Short mmCIF file of C-alpha atoms and ligand atoms in Angstrom, two decimals:
data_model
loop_
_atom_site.label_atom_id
_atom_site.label_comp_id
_atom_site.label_asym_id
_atom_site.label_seq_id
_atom_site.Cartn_x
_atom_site.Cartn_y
_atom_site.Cartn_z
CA UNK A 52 166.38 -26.78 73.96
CA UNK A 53 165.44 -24.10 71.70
CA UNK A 54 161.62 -23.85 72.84
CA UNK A 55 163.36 -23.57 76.18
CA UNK A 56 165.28 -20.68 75.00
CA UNK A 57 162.45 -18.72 73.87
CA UNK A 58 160.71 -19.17 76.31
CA UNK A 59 163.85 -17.32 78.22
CA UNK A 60 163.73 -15.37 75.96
CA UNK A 61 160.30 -14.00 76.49
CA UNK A 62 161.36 -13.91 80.13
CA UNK A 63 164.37 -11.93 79.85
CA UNK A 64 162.03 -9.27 77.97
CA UNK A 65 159.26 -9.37 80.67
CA UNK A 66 162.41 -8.56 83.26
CA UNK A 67 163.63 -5.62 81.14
CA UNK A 68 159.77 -4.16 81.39
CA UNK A 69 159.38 -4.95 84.89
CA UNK A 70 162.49 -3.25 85.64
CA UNK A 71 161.67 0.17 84.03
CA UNK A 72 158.52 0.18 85.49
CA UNK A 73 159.69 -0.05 89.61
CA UNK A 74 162.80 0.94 90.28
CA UNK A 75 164.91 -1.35 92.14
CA UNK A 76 165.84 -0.58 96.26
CA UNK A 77 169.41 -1.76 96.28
CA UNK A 78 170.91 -3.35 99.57
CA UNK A 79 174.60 -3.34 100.11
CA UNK A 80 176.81 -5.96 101.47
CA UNK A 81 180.63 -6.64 101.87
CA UNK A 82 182.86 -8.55 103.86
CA UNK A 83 184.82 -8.08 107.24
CA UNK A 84 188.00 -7.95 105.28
CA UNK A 85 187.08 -5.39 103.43
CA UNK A 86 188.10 -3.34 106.64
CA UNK A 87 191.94 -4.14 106.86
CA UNK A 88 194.72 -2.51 108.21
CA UNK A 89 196.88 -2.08 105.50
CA UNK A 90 199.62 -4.75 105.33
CA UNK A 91 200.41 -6.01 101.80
CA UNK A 92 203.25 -8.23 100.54
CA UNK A 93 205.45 -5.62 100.80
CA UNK A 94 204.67 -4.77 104.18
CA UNK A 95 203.43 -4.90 107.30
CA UNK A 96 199.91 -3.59 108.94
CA UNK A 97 199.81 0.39 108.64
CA UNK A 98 196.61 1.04 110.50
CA UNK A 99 196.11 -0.22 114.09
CA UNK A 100 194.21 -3.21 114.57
CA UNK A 101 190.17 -2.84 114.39
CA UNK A 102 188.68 -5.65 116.54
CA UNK A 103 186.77 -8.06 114.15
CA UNK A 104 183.45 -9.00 116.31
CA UNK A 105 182.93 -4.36 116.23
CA UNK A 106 183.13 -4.17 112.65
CA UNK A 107 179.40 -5.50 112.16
CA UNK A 108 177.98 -2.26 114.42
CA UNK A 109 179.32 -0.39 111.89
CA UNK A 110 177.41 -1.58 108.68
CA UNK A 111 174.00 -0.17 109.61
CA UNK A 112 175.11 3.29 109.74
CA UNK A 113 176.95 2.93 106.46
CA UNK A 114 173.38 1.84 104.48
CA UNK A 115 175.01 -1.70 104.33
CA UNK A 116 172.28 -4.60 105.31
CA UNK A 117 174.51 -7.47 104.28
CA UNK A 118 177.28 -9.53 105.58
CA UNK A 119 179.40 -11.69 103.77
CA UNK A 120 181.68 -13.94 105.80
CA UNK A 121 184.22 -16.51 105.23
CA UNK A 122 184.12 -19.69 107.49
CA UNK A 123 186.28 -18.39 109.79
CA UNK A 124 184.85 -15.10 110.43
CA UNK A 125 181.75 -16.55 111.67
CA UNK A 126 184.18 -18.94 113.75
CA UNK A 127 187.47 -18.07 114.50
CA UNK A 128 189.92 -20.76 114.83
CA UNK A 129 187.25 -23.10 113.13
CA UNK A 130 189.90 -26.26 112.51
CA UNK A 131 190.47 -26.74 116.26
CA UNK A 132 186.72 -27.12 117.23
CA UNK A 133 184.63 -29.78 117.73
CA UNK A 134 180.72 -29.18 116.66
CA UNK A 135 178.99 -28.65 119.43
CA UNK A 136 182.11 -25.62 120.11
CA UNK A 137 180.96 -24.52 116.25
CA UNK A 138 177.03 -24.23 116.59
CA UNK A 139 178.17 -22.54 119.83
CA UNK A 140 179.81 -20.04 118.45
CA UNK A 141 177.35 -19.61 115.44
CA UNK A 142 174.07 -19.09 117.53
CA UNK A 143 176.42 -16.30 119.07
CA UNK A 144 176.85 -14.73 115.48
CA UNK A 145 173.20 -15.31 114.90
CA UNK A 146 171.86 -13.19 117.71
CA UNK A 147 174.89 -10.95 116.65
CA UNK A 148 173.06 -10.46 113.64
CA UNK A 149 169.39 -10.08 114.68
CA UNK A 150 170.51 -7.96 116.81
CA UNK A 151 171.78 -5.68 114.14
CA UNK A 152 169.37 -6.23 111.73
CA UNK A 153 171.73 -7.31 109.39
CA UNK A 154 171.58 -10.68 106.67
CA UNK A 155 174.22 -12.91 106.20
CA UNK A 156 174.82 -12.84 102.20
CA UNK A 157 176.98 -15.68 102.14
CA UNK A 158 179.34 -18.15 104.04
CA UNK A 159 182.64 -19.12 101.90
CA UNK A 160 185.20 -21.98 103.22
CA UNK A 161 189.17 -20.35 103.29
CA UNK A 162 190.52 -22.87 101.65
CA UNK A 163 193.75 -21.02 101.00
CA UNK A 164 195.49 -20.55 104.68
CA UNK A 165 195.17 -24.29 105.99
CA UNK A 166 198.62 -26.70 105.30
CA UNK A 167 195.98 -29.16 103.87
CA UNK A 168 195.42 -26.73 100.80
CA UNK A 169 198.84 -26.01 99.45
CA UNK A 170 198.20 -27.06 96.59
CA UNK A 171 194.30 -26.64 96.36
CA UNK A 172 192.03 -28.60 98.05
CA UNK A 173 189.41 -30.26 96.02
CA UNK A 174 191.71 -30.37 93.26
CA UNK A 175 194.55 -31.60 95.03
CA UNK A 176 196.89 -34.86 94.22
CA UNK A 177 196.60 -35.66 97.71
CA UNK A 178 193.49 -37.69 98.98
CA UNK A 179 193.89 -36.97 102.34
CA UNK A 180 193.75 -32.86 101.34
CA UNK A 181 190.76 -33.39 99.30
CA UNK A 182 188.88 -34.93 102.39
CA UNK A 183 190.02 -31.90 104.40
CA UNK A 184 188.23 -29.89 102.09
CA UNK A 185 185.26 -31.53 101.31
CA UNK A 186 184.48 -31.95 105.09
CA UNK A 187 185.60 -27.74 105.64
CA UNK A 188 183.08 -27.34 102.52
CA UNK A 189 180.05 -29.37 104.61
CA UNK A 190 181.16 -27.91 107.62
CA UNK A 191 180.30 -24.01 105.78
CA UNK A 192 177.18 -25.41 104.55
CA UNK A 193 176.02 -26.22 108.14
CA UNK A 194 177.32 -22.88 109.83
CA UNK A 195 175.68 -21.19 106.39
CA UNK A 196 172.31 -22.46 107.90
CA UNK A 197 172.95 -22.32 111.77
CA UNK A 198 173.49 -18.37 111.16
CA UNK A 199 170.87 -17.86 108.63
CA UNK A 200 172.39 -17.49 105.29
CA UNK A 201 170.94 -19.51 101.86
CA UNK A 202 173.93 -19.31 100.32
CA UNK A 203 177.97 -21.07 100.10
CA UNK A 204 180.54 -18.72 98.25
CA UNK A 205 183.62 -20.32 96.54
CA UNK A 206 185.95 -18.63 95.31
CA UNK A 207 188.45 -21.68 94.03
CA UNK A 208 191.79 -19.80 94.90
CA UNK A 209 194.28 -22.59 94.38
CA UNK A 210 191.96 -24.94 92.76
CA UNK A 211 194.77 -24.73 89.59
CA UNK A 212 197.77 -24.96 89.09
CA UNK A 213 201.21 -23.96 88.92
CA UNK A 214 202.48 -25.39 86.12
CA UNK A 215 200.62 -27.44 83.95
CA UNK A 216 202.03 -30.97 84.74
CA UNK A 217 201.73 -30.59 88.24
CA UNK A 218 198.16 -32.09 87.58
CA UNK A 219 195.34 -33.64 85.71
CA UNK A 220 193.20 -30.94 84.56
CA UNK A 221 190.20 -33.45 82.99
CA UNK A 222 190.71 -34.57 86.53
CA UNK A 223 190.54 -31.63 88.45
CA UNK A 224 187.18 -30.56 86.78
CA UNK A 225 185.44 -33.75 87.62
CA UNK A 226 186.78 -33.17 90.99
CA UNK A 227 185.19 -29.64 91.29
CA UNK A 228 181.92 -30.95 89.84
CA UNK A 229 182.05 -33.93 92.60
CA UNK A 230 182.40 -31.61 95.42
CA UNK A 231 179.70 -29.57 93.96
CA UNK A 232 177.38 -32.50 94.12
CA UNK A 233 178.53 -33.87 97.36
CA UNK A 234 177.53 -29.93 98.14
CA UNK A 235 173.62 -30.21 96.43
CA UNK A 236 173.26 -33.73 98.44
CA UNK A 237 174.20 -32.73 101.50
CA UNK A 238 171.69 -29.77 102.45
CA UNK A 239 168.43 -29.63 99.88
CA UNK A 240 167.86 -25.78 100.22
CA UNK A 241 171.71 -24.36 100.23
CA UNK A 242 172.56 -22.48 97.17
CA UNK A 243 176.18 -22.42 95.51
CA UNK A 244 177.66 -19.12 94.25
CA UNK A 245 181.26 -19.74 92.73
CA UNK A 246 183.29 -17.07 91.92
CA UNK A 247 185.37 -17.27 88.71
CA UNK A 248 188.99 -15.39 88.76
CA UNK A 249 191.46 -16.26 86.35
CA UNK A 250 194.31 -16.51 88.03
CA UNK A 251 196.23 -15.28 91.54
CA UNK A 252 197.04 -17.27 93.55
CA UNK A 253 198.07 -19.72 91.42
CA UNK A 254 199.13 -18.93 87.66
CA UNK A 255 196.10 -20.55 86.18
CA UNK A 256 192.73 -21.44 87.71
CA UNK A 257 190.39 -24.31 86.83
CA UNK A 258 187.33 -21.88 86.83
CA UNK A 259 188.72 -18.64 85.60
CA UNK A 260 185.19 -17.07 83.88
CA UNK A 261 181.20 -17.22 84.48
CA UNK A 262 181.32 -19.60 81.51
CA UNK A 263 183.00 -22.17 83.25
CA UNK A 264 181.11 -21.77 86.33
CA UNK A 265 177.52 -22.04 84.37
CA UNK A 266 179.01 -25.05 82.70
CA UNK A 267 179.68 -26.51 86.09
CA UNK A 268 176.14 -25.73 86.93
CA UNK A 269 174.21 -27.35 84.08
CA UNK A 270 176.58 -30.68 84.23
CA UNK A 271 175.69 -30.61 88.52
CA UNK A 272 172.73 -32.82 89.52
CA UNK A 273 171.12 -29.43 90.54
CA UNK A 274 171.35 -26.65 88.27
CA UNK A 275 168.85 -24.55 89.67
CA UNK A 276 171.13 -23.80 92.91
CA UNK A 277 174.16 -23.40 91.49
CA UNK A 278 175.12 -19.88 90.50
CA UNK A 279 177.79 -16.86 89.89
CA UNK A 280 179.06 -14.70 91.91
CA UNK A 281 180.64 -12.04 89.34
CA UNK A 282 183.85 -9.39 90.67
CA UNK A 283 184.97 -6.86 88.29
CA UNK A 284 188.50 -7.41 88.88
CA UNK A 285 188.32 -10.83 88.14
CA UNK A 286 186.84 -10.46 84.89
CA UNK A 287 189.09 -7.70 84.11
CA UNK A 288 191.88 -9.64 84.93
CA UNK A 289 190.46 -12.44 82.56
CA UNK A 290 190.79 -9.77 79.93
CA UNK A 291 187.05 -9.70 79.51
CA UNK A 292 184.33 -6.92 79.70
CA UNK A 293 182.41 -7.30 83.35
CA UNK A 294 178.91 -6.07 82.32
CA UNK A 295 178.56 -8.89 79.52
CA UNK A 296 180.24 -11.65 81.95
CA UNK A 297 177.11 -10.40 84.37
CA UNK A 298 174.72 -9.98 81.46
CA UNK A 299 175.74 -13.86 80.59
CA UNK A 300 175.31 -14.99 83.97
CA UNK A 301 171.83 -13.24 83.75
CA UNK A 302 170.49 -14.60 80.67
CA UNK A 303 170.73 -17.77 82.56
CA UNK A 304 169.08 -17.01 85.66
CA UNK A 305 172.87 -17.18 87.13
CA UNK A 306 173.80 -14.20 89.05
CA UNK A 307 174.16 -15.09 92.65
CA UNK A 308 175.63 -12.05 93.98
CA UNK A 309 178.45 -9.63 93.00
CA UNK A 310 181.66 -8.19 93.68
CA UNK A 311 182.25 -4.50 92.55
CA UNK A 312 185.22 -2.99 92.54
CA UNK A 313 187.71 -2.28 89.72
CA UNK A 314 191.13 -3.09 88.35
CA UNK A 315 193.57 -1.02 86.11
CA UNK A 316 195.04 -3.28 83.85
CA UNK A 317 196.48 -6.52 83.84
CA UNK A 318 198.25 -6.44 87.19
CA UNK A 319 197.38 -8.50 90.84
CA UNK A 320 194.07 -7.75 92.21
CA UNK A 321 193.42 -4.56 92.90
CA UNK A 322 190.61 -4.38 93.93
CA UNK A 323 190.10 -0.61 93.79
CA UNK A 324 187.13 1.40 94.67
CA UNK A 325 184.13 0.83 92.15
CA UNK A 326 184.71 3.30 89.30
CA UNK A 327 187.90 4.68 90.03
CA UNK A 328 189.46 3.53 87.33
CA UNK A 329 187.01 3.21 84.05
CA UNK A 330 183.61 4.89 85.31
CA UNK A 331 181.85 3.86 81.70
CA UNK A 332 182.75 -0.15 82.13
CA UNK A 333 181.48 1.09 86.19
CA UNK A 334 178.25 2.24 83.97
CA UNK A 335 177.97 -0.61 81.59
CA UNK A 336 177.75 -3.25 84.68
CA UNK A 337 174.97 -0.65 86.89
CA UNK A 338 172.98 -0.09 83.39
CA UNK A 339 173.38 -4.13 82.45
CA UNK A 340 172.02 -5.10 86.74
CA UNK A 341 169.60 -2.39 86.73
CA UNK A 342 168.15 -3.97 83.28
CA UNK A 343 167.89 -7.55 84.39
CA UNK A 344 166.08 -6.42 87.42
CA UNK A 345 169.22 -7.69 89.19
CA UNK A 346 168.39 -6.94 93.07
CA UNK A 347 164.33 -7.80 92.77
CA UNK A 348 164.80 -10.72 94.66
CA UNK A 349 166.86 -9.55 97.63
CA UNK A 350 169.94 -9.84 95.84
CA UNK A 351 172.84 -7.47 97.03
CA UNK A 352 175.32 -5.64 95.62
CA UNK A 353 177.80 -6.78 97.04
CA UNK A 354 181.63 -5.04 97.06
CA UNK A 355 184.98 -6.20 97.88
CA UNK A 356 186.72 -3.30 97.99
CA UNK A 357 190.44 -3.19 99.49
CA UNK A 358 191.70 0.40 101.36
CA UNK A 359 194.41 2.30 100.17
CA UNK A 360 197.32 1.47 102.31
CA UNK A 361 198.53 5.12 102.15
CA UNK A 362 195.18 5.79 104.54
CA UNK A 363 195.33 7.36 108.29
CA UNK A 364 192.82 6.17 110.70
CA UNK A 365 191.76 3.41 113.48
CA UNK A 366 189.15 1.85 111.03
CA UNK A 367 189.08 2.81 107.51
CA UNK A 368 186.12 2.56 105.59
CA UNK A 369 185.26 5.29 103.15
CA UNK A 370 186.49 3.20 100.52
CA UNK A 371 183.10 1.27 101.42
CA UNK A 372 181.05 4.42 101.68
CA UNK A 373 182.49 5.64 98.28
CA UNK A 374 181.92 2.87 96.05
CA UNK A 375 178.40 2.51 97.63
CA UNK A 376 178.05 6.67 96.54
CA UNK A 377 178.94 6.18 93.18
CA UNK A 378 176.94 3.06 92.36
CA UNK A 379 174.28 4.85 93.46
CA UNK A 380 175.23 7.63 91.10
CA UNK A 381 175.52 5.67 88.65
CA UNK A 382 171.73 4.33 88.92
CA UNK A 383 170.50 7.43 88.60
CA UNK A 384 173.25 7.95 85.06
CA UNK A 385 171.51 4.82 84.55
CA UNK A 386 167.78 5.61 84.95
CA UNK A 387 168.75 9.38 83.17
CA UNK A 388 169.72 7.31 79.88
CA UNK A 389 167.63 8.72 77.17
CA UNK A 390 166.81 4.93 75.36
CA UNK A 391 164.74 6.32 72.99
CA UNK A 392 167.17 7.73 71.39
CA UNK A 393 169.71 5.27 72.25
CA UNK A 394 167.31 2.94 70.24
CA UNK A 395 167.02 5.58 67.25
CA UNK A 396 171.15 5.68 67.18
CA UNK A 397 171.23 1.96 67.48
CA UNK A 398 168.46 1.66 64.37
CA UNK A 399 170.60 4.07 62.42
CA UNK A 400 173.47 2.00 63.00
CA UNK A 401 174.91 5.40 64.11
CA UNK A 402 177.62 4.50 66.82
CA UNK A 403 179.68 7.12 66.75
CA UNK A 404 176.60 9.16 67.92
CA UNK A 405 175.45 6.57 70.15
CA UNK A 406 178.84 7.23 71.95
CA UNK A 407 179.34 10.76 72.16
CA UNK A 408 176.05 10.49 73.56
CA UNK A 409 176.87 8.28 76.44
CA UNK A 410 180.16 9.94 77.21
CA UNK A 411 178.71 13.32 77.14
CA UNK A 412 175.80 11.64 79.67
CA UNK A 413 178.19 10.74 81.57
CA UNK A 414 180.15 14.12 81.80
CA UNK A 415 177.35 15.55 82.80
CA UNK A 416 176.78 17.53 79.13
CA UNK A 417 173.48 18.06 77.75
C1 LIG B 756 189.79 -13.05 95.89
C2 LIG B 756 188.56 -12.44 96.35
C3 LIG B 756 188.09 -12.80 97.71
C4 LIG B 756 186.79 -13.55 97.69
C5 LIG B 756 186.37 -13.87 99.08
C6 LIG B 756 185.10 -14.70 99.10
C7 LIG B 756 188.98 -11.18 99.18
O1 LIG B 756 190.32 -12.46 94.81
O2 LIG B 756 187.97 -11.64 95.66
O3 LIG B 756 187.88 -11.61 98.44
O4 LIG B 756 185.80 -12.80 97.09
O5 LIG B 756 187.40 -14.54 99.69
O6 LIG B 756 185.34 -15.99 98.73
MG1 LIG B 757 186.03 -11.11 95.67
#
């Protein structure tokens, strides 16, 4: 174990090197609902509808290459069709995509809308439910590869609970880790990004932090393909720092893809545009990605972003366009980073200098 961490170690240092000496091309990605039209709890839709299947011509000409779907966005009304109807409708996506010269990032299976998941799926007290979901889960898997994609999101939303008797928590764990391996055996190449959020919908989660989720992966009979996906809000919400959830999920070769965005306070999910409400913790993640060499590999930067509901127009999306700006904005904050003398401050133990600096850098100040 410990030669093995040396030798990551050594890696993690080759990574930082390799980084600084090529700078990173980042590709964009986000997800169809990312473009809404406005309705909240509160309220119905403000905007008028934007058909779903026009959305993906509009990615291109925003500098977005990926797509991130949910099961049902590749194929609407997925619970009513029979597979042949399903591969159907996924070569149709396919071509969609080719045709657009876009990638699909990710597939994850809603397991939040259906009847059968109430009360969670995987994790719920009903046997019957947690077949439902384990055969949706396969079912994403196969449309994952029929369209292309390497890669099966899940975000556990009401894999939790309520309140705490309501279930068996030791339980529920081994539950997730059994659908995880039902997940490994049943395609060799698919990987599985889950993505931790502490709570909403339900008032606790099972997997509420990276730490849980690279725990998962190490005890799953293939650690290699199972991986993080990391949103700012959620790890806000979890009352923890975002750039060292990513730079844990890094250190362990576990950073499947991201969600930017960001969150003021401890409220529901915001998900607000990417900096718009702390633009040094905004920073701190770009500075911690662009170190690791995060995006090398094809990895995207991904961003769930939600649009103001106070906005006018048919389609919104310069919520989209705006976070994308001031990531890349950030980069170049990043790559502008004097680290020499970020070192010399950090050798002198001199913080307080060490942060006027970076504020001031970030102001714009010489
Ligand atoms: C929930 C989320 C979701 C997931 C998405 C993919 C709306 O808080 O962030 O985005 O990321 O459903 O599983
Ligand atoms: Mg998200």
């Amino acid at each position: 174990m410990s030669r093995d961490w040396r030798r990551r170690g050594l890696k993690i240092e080759r990574v930082i090197q390799n980084s600084m000496s090529k700078p990173t091309t980042y590709r964009f990605s986000f997800g169809p609902w990312n473009i809404s039209e406005g309705a909240d709890p509160f309220g119905p839709e403000v905007r008028p509808a934007f058909p779903h299947e026009k959305k993906y011509a509009l990615y291109k000409p925003m500098g977005f290459d990926g797509v991130q779907f949910h099961d049902d966005d590749v194929v609407p009304g997925i619970d009513e069709l029979n597979s042949a109807q399903i591969s159907k409708q996924c070569a149709k996506v396919k071509k969609m995509l080719d045709n657009q010269g876009l990638t699909p990032e990710f597939v994850a299976p809603r397991l939040w809308f259906a009847p059968q998941t109430v009360d969670g799926g995987y994790t719920s007290n009903s046997a019957k439910d947690r077949k439902y979901a384990l055969d949706r889960t396969l079912r994403t898997i196969d449309i994952a590869r029929e369209i292309g994609s390497k890669a099966v999101v899940l975000w556990l939303a009401r894999e939790g609970s309520y309140i705490r008797e309501s279930k068996n928590a030791r339980l529920a764990y081994q539950r997730i880790l059994e659908t995880i391996n039902a997940m490994l055996a049943h395609d060799k190449d698919i990987e599985i990004w889950i993505e931790p959020k502490p709570n909403e919908p339900t008032d606790m989660a099972y997997v509420p932090t990276i730490g849980h989720t690279v725990a998962l992966a190490y005890a799953s009979s293939d650690p290699k393909r199972v991986k993080g996906l990391i949103e700012t809000a959620h790890a806000l919400l979890a009352g923890l720092d975002p750039s060292d959830e990513m730079a844990f999920a890094l250190a362990h070769d576990k950073l499947g893809s991201v969600h930017l965005n960001d969150q003021n306070g401890l409220k529901y999910d915001q998900d607000k545009n990417f900096g718009a409400a702390n633009l040094r913790t905004a920073y701190n993640q770009v500075r911690v990605l662009e170190e690791a060499g995060y995006g090398k590999k094809g990895e995207f930067i991904g961003l769930d972003v939600k649009a103001m509901r106070t906005q006018k127009g048919k389609c919104v999306t310069s919520h989209l366009t705006g976070s994308r700006e001031i990531f890349l904005h950030l980069v170049e904050k990043v790559r502008s980073t004097d680290e020499k003398l970020v070192q010399q401050f950090r050798d002198a133990r001199d913080y307080e200098a060490l942060e006027l600096y970076i504020l001031k850098h970030l102001m714009g100040i010489k």
